[in-house]
Every structure is written in C-alpha cells, then in structure tokens.
Coordinates of C-alpha atoms and ligand atoms in Angstrom, one line a residue:
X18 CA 28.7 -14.8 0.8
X19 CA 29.3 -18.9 0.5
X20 CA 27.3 -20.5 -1.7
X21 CA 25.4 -21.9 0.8
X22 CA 24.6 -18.5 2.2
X23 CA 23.6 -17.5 -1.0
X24 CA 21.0 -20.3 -1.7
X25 CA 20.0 -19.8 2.2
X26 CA 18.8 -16.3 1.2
X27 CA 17.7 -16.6 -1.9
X28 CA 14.8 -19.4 -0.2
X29 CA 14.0 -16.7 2.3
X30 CA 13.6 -13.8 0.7
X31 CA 11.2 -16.2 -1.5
X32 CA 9.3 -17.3 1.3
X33 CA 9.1 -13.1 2.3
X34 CA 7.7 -12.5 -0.8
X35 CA 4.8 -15.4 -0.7
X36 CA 4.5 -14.1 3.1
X37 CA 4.0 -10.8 2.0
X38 CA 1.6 -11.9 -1.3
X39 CA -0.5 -14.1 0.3
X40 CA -0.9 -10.8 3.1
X41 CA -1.5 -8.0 0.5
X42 CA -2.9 -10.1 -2.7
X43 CA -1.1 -10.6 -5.7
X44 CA -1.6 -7.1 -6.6
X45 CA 0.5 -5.6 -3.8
X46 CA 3.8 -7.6 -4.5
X47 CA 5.6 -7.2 -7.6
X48 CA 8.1 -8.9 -8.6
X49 CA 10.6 -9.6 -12.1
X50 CA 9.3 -8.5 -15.3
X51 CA 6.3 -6.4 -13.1
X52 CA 8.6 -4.5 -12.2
X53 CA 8.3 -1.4 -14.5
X54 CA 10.6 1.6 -14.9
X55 CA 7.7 3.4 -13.3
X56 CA 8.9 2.2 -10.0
X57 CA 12.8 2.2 -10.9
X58 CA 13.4 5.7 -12.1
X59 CA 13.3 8.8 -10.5
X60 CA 11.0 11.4 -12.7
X61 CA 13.6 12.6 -15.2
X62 CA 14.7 9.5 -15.7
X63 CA 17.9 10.9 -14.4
X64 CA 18.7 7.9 -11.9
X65 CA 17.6 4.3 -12.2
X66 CA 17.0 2.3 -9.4
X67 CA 16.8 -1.8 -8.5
X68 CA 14.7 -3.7 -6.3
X69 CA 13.7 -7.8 -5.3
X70 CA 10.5 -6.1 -5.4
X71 CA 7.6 -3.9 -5.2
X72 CA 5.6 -4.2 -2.5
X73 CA 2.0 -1.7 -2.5
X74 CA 0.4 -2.3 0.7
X75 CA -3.2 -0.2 1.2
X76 CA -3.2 0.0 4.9
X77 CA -1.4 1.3 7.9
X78 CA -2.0 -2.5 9.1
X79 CA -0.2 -3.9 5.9
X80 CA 2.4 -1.3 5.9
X81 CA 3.1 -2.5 9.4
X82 CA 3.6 -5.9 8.2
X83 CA 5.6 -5.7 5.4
X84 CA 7.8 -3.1 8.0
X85 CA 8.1 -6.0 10.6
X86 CA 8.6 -9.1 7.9
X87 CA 11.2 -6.9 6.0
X88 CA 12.8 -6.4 9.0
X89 CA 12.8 -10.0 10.5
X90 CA 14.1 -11.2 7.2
X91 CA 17.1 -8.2 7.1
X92 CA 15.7 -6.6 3.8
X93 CA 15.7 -3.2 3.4
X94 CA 12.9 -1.2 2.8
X95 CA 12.9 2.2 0.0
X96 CA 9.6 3.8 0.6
X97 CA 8.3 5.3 -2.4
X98 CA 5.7 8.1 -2.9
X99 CA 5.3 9.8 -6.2
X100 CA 9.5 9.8 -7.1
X101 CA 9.5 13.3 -8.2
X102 CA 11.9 13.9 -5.6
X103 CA 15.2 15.4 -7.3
X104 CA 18.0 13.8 -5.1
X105 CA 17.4 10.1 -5.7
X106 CA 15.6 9.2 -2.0
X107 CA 13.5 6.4 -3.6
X108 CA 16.0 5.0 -6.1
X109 CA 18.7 2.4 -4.3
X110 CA 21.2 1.5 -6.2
X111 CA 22.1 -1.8 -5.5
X112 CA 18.7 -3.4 -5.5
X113 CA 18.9 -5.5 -2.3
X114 CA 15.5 -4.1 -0.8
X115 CA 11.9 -3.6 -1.6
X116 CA 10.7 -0.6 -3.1
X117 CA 7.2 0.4 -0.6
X118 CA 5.1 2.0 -3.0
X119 CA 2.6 4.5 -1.0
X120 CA 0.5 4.5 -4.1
X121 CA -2.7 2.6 -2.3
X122 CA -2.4 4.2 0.4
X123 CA -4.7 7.3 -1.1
X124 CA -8.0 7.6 1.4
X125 CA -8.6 11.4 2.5
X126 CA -10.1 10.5 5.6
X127 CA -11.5 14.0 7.0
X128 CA -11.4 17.5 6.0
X129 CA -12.6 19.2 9.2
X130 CA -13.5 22.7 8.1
X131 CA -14.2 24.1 11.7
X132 CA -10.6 23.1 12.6
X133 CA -8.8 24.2 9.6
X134 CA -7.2 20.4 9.0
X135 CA -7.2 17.4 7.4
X136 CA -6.1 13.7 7.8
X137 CA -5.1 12.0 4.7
X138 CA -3.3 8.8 4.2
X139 CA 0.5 9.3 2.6
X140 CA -0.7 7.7 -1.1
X141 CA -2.7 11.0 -1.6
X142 CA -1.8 12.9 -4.7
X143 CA -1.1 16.6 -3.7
X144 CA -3.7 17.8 -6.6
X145 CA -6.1 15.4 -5.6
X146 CA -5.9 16.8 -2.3
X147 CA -6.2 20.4 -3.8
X148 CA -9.1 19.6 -5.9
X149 CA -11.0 17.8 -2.9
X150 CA -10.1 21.2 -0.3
X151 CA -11.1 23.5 -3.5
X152 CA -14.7 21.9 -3.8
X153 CA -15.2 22.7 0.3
X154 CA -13.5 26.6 -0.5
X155 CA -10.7 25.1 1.2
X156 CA -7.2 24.8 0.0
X157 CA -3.8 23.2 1.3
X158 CA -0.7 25.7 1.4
X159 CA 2.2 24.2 -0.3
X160 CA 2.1 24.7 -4.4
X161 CA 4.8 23.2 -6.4
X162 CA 5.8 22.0 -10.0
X163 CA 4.9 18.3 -9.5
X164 CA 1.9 18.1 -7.5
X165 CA 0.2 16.1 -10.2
X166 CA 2.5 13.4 -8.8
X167 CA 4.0 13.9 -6.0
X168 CA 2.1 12.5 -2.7
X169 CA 1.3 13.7 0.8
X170 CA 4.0 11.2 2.5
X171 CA 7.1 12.2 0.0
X172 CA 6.3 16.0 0.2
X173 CA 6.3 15.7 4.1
X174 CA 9.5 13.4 3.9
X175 CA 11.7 16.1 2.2
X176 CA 9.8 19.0 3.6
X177 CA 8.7 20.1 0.1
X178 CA 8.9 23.8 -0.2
X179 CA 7.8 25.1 -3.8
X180 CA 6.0 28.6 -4.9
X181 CA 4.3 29.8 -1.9
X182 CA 7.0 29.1 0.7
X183 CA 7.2 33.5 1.7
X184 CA 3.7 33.5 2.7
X185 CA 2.9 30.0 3.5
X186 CA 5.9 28.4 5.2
X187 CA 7.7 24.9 3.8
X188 CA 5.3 21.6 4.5
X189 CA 6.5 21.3 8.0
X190 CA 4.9 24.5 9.0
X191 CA 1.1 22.9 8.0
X192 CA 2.1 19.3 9.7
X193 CA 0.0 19.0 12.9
X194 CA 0.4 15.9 13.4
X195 CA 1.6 12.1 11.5
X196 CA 1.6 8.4 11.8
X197 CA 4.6 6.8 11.7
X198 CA 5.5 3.4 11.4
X199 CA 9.0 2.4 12.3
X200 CA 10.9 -0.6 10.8
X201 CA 10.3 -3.3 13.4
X202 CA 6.3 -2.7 12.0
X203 CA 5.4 -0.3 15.2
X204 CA 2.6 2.1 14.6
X205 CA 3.1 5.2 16.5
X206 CA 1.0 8.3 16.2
X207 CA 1.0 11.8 17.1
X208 CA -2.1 12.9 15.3
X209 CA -4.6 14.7 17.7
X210 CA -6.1 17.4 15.8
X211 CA -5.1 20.0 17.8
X212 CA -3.3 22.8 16.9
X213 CA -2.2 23.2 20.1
X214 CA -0.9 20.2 21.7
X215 CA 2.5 21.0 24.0
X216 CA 2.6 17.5 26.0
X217 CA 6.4 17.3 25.2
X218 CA 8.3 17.5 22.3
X219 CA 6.6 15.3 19.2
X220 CA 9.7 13.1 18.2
X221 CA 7.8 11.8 14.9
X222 CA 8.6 15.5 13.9
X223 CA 11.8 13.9 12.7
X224 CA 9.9 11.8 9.4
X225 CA 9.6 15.6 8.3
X226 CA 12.4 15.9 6.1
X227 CA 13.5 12.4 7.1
X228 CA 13.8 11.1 3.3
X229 CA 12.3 7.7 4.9
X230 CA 15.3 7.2 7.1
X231 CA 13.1 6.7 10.5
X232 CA 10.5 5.1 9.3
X233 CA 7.5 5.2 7.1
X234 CA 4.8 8.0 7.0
X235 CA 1.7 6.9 6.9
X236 CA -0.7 9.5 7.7
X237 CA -0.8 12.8 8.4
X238 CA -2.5 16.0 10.0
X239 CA -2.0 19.0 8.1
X240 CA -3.3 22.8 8.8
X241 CA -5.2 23.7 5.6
X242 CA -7.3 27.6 4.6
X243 CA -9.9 29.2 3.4
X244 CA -9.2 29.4 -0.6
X245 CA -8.5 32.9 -1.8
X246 CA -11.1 34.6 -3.3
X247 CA -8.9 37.4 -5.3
X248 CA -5.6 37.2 -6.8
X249 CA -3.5 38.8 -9.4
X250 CA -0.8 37.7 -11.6
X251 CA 1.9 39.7 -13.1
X252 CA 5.1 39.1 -15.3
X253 CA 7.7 41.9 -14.9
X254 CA 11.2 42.0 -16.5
X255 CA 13.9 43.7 -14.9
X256 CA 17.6 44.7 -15.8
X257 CA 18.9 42.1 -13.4
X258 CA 19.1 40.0 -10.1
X259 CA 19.8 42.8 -8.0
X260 CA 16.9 44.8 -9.2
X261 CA 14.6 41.8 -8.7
X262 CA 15.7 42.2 -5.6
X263 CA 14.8 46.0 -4.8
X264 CA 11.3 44.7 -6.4
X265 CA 11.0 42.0 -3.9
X266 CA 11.8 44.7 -1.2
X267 CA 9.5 47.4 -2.5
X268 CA 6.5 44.6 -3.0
X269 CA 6.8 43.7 0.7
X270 CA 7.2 46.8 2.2
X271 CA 4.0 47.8 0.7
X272 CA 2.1 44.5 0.3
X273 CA 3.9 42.0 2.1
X274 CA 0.5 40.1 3.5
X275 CA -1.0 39.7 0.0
X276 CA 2.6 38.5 -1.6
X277 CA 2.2 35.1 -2.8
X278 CA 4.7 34.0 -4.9
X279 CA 7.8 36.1 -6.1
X280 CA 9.5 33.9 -8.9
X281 CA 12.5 35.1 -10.9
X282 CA 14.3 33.3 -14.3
X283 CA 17.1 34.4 -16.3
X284 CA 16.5 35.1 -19.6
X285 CA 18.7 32.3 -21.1
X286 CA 16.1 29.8 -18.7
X287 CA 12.9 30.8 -21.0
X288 CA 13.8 29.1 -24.6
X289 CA 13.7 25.9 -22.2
X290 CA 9.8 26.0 -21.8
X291 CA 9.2 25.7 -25.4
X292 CA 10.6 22.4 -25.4
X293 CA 7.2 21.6 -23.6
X294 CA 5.1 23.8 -25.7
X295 CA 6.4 25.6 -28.4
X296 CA 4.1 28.2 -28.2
X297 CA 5.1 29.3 -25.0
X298 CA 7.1 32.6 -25.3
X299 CA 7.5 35.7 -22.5
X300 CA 5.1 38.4 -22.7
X301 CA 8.2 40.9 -22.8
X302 CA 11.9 41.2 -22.9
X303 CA 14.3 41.5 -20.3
X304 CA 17.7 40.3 -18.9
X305 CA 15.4 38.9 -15.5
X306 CA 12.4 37.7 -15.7
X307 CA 9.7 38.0 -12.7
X308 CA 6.5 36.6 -12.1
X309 CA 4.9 38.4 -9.3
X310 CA 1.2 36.6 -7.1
X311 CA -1.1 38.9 -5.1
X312 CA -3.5 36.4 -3.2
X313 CA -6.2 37.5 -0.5
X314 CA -9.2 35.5 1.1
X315 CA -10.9 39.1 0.9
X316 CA -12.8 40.2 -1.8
X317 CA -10.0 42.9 -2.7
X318 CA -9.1 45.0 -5.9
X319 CA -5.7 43.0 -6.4
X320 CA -5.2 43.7 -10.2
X321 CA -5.4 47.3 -9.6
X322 CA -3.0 47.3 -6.3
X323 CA -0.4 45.2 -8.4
X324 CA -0.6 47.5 -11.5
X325 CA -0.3 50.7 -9.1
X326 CA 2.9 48.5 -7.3
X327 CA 4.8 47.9 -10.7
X328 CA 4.2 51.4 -11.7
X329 CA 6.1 53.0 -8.7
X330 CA 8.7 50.2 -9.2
X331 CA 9.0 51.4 -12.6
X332 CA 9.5 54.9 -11.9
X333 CA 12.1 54.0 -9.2
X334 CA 13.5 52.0 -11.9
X335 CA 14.0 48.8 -10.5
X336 CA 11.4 47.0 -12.9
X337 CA 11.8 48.1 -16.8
X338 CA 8.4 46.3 -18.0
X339 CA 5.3 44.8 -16.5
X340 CA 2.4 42.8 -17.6
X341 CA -0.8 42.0 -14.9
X342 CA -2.6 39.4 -16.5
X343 CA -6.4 40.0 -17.3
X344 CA -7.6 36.7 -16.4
X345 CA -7.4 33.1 -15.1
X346 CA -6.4 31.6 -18.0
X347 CA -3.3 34.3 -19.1
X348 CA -1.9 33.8 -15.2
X349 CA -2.5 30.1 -16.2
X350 CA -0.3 31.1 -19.0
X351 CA 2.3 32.9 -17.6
X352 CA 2.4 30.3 -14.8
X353 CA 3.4 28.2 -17.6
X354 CA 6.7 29.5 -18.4
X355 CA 7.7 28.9 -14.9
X356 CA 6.5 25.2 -14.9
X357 CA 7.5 24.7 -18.2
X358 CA 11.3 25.3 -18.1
X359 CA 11.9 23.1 -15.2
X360 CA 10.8 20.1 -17.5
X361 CA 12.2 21.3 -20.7
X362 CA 15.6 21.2 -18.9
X363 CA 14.8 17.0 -18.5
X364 CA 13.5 16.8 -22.2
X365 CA 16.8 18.3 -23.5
X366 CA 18.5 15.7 -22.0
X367 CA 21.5 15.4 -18.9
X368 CA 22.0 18.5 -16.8
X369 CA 23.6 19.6 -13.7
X370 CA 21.2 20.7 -11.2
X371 CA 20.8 22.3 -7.9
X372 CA 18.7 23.7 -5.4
X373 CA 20.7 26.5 -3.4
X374 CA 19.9 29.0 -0.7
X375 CA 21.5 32.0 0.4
X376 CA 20.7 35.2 2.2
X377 CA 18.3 37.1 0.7
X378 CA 21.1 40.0 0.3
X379 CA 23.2 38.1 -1.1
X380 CA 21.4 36.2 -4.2
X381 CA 22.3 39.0 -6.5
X382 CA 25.9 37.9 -6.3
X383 CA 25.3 33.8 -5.9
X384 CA 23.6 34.3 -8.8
X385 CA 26.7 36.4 -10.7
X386 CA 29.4 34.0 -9.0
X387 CA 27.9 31.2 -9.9
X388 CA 27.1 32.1 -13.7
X389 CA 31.0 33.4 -14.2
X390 CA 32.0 30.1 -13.1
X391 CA 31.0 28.4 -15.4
X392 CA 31.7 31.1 -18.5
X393 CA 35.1 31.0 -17.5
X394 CA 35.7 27.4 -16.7
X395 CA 33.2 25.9 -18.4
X396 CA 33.1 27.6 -22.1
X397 CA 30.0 26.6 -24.1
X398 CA 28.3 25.1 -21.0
X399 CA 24.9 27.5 -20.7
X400 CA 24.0 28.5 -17.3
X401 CA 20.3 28.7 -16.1
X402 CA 19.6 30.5 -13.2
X403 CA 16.1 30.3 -11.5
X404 CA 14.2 29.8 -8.4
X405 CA 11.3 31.2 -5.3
X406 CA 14.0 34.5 -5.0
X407 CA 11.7 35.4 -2.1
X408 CA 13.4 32.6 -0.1
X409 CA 16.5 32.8 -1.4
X410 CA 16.1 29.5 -3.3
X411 CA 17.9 30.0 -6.7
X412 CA 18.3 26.5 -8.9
X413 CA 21.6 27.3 -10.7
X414 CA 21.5 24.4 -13.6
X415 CA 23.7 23.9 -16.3
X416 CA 23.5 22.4 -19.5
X417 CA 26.1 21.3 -20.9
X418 CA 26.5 22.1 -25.4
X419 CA 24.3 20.0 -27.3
X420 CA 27.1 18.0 -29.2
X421 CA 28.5 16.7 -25.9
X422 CA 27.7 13.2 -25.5
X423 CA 26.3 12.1 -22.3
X424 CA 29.4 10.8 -21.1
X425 CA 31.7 13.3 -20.8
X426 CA 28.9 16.0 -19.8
X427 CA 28.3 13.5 -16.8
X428 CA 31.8 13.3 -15.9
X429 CA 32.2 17.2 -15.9
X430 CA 28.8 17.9 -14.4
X431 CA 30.2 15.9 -11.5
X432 CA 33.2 18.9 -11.4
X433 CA 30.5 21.7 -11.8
X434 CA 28.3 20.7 -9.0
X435 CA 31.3 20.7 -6.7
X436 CA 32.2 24.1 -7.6
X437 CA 29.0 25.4 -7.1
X438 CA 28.7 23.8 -3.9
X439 CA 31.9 25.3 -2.8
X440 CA 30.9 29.1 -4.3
X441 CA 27.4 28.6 -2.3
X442 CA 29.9 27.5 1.1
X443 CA 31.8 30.9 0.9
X444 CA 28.7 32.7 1.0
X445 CA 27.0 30.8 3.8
X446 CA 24.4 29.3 2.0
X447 CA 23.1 26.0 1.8
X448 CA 23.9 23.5 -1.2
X449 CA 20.1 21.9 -0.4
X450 CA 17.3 24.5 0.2
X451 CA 14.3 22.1 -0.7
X452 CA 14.8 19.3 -2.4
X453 CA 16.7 17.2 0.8
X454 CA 19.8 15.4 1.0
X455 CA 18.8 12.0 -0.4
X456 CA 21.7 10.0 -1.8
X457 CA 22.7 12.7 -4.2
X458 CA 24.2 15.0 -1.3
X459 CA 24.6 12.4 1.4
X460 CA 28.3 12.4 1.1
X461 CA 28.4 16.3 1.2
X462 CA 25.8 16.3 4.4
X463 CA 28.3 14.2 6.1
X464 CA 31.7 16.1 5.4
X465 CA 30.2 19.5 6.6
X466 CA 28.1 19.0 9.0
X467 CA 29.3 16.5 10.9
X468 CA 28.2 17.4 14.1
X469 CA 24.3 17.1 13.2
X470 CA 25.1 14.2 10.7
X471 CA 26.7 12.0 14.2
X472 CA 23.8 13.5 16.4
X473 CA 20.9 12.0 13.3
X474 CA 22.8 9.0 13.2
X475 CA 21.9 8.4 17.0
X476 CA 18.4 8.8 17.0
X477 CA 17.9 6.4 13.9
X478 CA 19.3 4.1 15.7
X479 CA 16.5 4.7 18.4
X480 CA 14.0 4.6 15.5
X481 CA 16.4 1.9 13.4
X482 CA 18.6 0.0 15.1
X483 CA 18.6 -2.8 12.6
X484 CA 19.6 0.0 9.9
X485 CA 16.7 -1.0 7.3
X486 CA 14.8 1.8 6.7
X487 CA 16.6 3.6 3.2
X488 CA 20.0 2.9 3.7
X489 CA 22.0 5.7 2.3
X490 CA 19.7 7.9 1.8
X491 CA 20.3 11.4 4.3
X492 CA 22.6 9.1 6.2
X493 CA 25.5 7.4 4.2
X494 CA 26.1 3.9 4.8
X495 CA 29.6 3.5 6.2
X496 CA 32.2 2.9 3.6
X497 CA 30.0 4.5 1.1
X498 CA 30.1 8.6 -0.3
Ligands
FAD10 C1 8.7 19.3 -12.0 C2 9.1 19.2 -10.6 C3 9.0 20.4 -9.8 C4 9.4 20.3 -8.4 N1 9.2 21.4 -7.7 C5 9.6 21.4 -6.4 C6 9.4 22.6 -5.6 O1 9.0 23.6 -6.1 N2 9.8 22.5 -4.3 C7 10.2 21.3 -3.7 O2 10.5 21.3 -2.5 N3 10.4 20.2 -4.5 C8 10.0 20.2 -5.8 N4 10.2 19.1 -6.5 C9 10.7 17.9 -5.9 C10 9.6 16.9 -5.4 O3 8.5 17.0 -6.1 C11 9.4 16.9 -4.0 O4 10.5 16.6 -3.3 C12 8.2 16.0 -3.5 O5 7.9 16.4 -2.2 C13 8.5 14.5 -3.6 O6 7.3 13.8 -3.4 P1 7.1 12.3 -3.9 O7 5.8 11.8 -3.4 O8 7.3 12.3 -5.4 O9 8.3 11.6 -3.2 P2 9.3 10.5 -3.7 O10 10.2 11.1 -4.8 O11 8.7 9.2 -4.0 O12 10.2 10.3 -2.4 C14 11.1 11.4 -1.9 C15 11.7 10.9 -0.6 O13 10.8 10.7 0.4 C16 10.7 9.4 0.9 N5 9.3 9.0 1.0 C17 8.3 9.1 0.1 N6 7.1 8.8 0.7 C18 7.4 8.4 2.0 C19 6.6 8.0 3.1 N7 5.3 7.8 3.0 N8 7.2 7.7 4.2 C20 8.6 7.9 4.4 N9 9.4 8.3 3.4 C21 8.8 8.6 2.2 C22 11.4 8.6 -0.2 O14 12.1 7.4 0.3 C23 12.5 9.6 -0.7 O15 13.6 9.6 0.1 C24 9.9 19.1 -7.9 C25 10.0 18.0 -8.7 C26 9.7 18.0 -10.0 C27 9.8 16.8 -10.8

C-alpha cells in the first residue's frame, strides 16, 4: 500500500468508527487503550488476538449496521461471543477488523412453556439462560464446562457439544430456528416456532457450526424440557479404557433412557484439578476414572437403580470400585473433578490440546495409541487423556515437563498435535469432535477434506461474496495455512 493509500484508509476507517459511535453511543465502540485483553484473548489466554476496534451493538438493528458499514468500508468483521471457544474463532491475528462483541445483545425474549422453546438474543449467557428455564421447571439441554461464559450465539456457532451430548444431542439438535444477519447488514430469519416447519430446506442452518463465517447470529429458537426431577451421581474407577467401555455398554443396555452423562479421566488427569482447588481429590483409586449421571423428569428411585447397576458391573468385573453420591452437593463435588481438571491444565501453563472422536469401539485403542506416542517419542511429556466416552469424544492433552520453557514446548507441541492427528486419521476418526475448526485446524480442514472445504467455500460466497465475515476462520484465506 502507497502512502497515499495508507493515509486514504487510515481517514476512513476513522470516519467508520465516528459512523459507527455516533450510531451505538460511545459505549458500543471501543477503540486504543479500551481495548482490554478481555476482548483480545481467547479464555486460556492461549492465543491473543488484534483489532481497530471493538464494536458492542445491542440490537439486531445495530448489528445490521455495523454489518453493512463494515462491509461498505472493506473491514472485516470477528464476531465475538463469550471466547471460551478452544480453536481461536474470535481471535484474528492480524488485527485488520473489528472484533463484534455479542455481549449486549443478552434479552431472553420468550420462554413459551406450552411449546417447549425459547427465543433469546445471541449475548445470553448459557447459565443465565439455565437459571431463567430452572425458575419456570424448565431447562435447556446442552451442559458444558464454560457455560458461565460462553453465550447462546458462540455455542450455536461451533455446535457446542459438552456433557449431555448421548442423551441430548449436540446444540444443533435443540436449534428450531435463528436470525441471521449476513455481511452486507441483511436480516434474515427462519424463526417460526414451530417444531415442525418443512417449507424447504432452512439455509441459515449453515450459522450452526459456521464459526461466524456466513454471517452473524443474532437470535435464536431453541427446543428446551421439563427439568428433571430425580437424578443420581456416581464416580466409579475401572482397570482401564476398555472396561469403561463394557460399563458404558452394560449402563445402556439396561438404562440407556435415564443415562445422562458418562464421563471418563485417566488417572494421571486428576492431580490437575487441584490446581483449582487443592482440596479436590478422587473418592477412590483406579487406573480410569468414571463419573456416571442417571437423570429422569419422573419421580424415580435413581440412587438405588445406579447402586444396583454398578454392583452387577462389579461382579462382571468391568468396574473395580463405585461411589453414588448421597446428595446434591457431593455430585456437585464429584462434578468438580471433571470441571476442575480442564482448567488446571490452563493454570499450569502451555499445553497441547485436542478434541478427538472415534468410533465408540475403538476409543479403547485411540486412547492406548495415542498415550504410547508420546511415551515413546516424547519422554517426560505427561499424557492426559479425557473426555464424554459416550460419544466417543476423548481430549488427548499433553503437557509438556515442567522445566521446559515455553518455547521449545510450543515448538514440539506443534509436532505432537500432528501426530495425534495422524494416529486419530488411521482410525477414522475426526481430529475436531466439538470444539470446531476455527483457525487452529483450518489448514487441516482444507488438506483432507477438500471436497466439502470447495463446496463451503461456494455457499459463503452466496452469504459473503465480499469475504468479510471471519476471514480464516473454518475457511483459510488463500495463501494462508
Ligand atoms: C472450561 C471450558 C470447557 C469447555 N467445554 C466444552 C464442551 O464440553 N463442549 C464443547 O463443545 N465446547 C466446550 N468448550 C468450548 C467453548 O466453550 C464452546 O465452543 C462455546 O460454544 C463457545 O461459546 P462462546 O460464546 O464463548 O464463543 P466464542 O469463543 O466467543 O466464539 C466461538 C466462535 O463462534 C463465533 N461466534 C460467536 N458468537 C457468534 C455469533 N453471535 N454469530 C456468529 N458467530 C459467532 C466466533 O467468531 C468464533 O468463531 C469449553 C471451553 C472451556 C473454556
């Protein structure tokens, strides 16, 4: 760019941002020194981001303008929810675009308990959400780690899967409908109400999972329950992955509509928790680690169907130990180890992470591929294998020893990740099974799976054609990984 150039659009991104100020108040543009880490770093402060600016608009009407002015003027737009999303969506490295912060956005406009659904603006907190259904005995089906943060629009942009994904479904399965609104500042809806609606296919079914590549969510329709009335909690240990496995089996064979949640950690993960809370230590020993969720809308005898499920398992030998927590607040507890790890591997610093999916059959020997690995190339590394096992979702992490400065465990992480990627090829799995593609796994989406990678690339263009709407994220930007 000439100098000229330069000073050409340096005035007019200027005049975009007192375009946009004057539009939203002061409050909804951010620029310089307001712009705080909180916007410019993913949650673990793992990857930093830049941006000319911040822009918070609290309406679908503002979100169209900033949309069509961002456009006009050629800047890019990052939309941002809560940034607990793991594969760097809403960080842009090179800074030349706004960051939209959903934040404002946060009005639950109707809970409809007749119709089982709600429509909620994309700003709303995933717990506030919770704690609004929970006051009506209602409740919203997706349960993960970071749902104190994490917002309506970013969970339905990656298709956030979390805890309860074997008897709920990932988000997309409790989407009935969204507001979309598409880079030249176009509002488009598909939100009726109804859960049955076939007039056609709904092409905004594409911002699911779409990372913020087709346009901006604004609202959405989403399928929500009664609350359960009973539940049981138990933490079993068992001699190893495969085992887990048989558990899994036996648990659905003889409770599968009650099965809520069938988590699973290696021992090695649990010392990571107490970097969170040092009082936080397993009920029991064992090589695997399981915590097991009975949850029913009847008023049913869950503890004692759990306790009578473990014992069998036990005597079949596939589960050495059990625990069935005797109320709220020891689930709560037990819960806790789950949660816990997952930031304790942030607090003790740089780690290689993934998010994997396999077969059900075949986790048992992702999980013993994929932890030789890295005791045979990569001595001293510690593996940490976790994840919903009754999806097939394992996140194989690894951390790298303590006295290896950040570096140099970086630059070998770098190798790791590609050699799990390539152990979790040979098995037909997938190296993304619910965090998204983002810019972390971009260049990977594109090299093997080309086909769908060319056939996405068309339709943003219908959605896109100006190429504004998170560039790089999903979709590499040509010339880039
Ligand atoms: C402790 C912890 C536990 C987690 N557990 C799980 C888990 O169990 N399962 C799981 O699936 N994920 C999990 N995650 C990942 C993350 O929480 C989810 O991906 C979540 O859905 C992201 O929501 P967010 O609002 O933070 O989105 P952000 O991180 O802000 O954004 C994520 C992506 O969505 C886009 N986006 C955000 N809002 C919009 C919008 N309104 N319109 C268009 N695009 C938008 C962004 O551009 C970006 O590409 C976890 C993360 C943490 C930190």
């Amino acid at each position: 760019m000439g100098k000229t150039e330069l000073a050409d659009s340096v005035r007019d991104t200027k005049m975009l941002f007192s375009r946009l100020a004057k539009a939203l108040g002061s409050n909804g543009v951010l620029t310089g020194a307001h712009i705080t880490e909180t916007y410019t770093s993913d949650w673990g402060k793992d990857r930093m981001g830049r941006c000319l600016a911040v822009v918070r608009p609290a309406s679908t009407e503002e979100v169209s303008l900033v949309c069509r002015l961002c456009s006009d003027a050629g800047v890019s737009i990052v939309p941002q929810g809560g940034h607990t999303g793991l594969v760097g969506g809403a960080q842009h490295p090179d800074g030349d675009c706004i960051l939209l912060s959903t934040q404002r956005l946060n009005t639950i406009h109707q809970i409809d308990p007749d119709n089982l659904s709600c429509i909620v603006e994309a700003g709303v907190v995933l717990e506030s959400l919770q704690t609004s259904l929970a006051e009506r005995g209602l409740q919203f089906g997706v349960s993960i780690g970071s749902q104190g943060s994490a917002q309506i629009g970013g969970l339905v942009s990656t298709n956030a899967g979390g805890v309860r994904v074997l008897h709920q479904g990932m988000t997309a399965s409790h989407v009935l409908g969204l507001e979309l609104v598409l880079a030249d500042g176009s509002v488009v809806s598909s939100i009726s109400g109804l859960h049955k609606d076939n007039r056609g296919p709904d092409p905004l079914r594409i911002a699911i999972g779409g990372e913020g590549a087709f346009g901006v969510v604004t609202k959405a329709c989403l399928r929500i329950s009664p609350q359960w009335t009973s539940s049981a909690t138990a933490y079993v240990g068992c001699a190893s992955f495969g085992d887990a496995l048989a558990l899994l089996r036996h648990l659905r064979m003889g409770a599968h509509e009650v099965l809520s949640a069938f988590e699973v950690m290696s021992d090695a993960c649990l010392p990571l928790a107490r970097y969170v809370d040092p009082t936080l230590i397993p009920p029991l020993t064992a090589p695997v680690h399981v915590l097991v969720e009975f949850c029913s809308t009847m008023q049913l005898p869950l503890d004692s169907l759990l306790e009578a499920a473990l014992a069998s398992a036990m005597e079949d030998d596939f589960a050495q130990d059990a625990v069935v927590a005797k109320s709220d607040a020891q689930a709560k507890r037990l819960w806790a180890l789950r949660e816990g790890l997952v930031e304790g591997h942030s607090r003790r610093g740089y780690h290689v992470r993934s998010d994997v999916s396999v077969r059900l059959g075949r986790l048992p020997e992702a999980v013993s591929s994929l932890e030789a690995m890295l005791a045979t190339e990569y001595p001293g590394w510690i593996a940490q294998s976790y994840g919903h096992l009754g999806d097939g979702n394992l996140h194989f992490n690894a951390l790298p020893p303590e006295s290896m400065a950040e570096a140099e465990a970086r630059s070998i992480g770098t190798r790791i990740e590609q050699r799990i990627f390539d152990i979790v090829l040979e098995l037909d799995g997938s190296f993304s099974a619910e965090h998204g593609i983002g810019r972390t796994k971009a260049g990977w989406f594109r090299q093997t799976m080309p086909e769908r990678f060319e056939l996405l690339g068309r339709i943003k263009g219908a959605f896109d054609p100006g190429g504004v709407m998170n560039p790089g994220c999903l979709l590499p930007v040509e010339g880039g990984s």
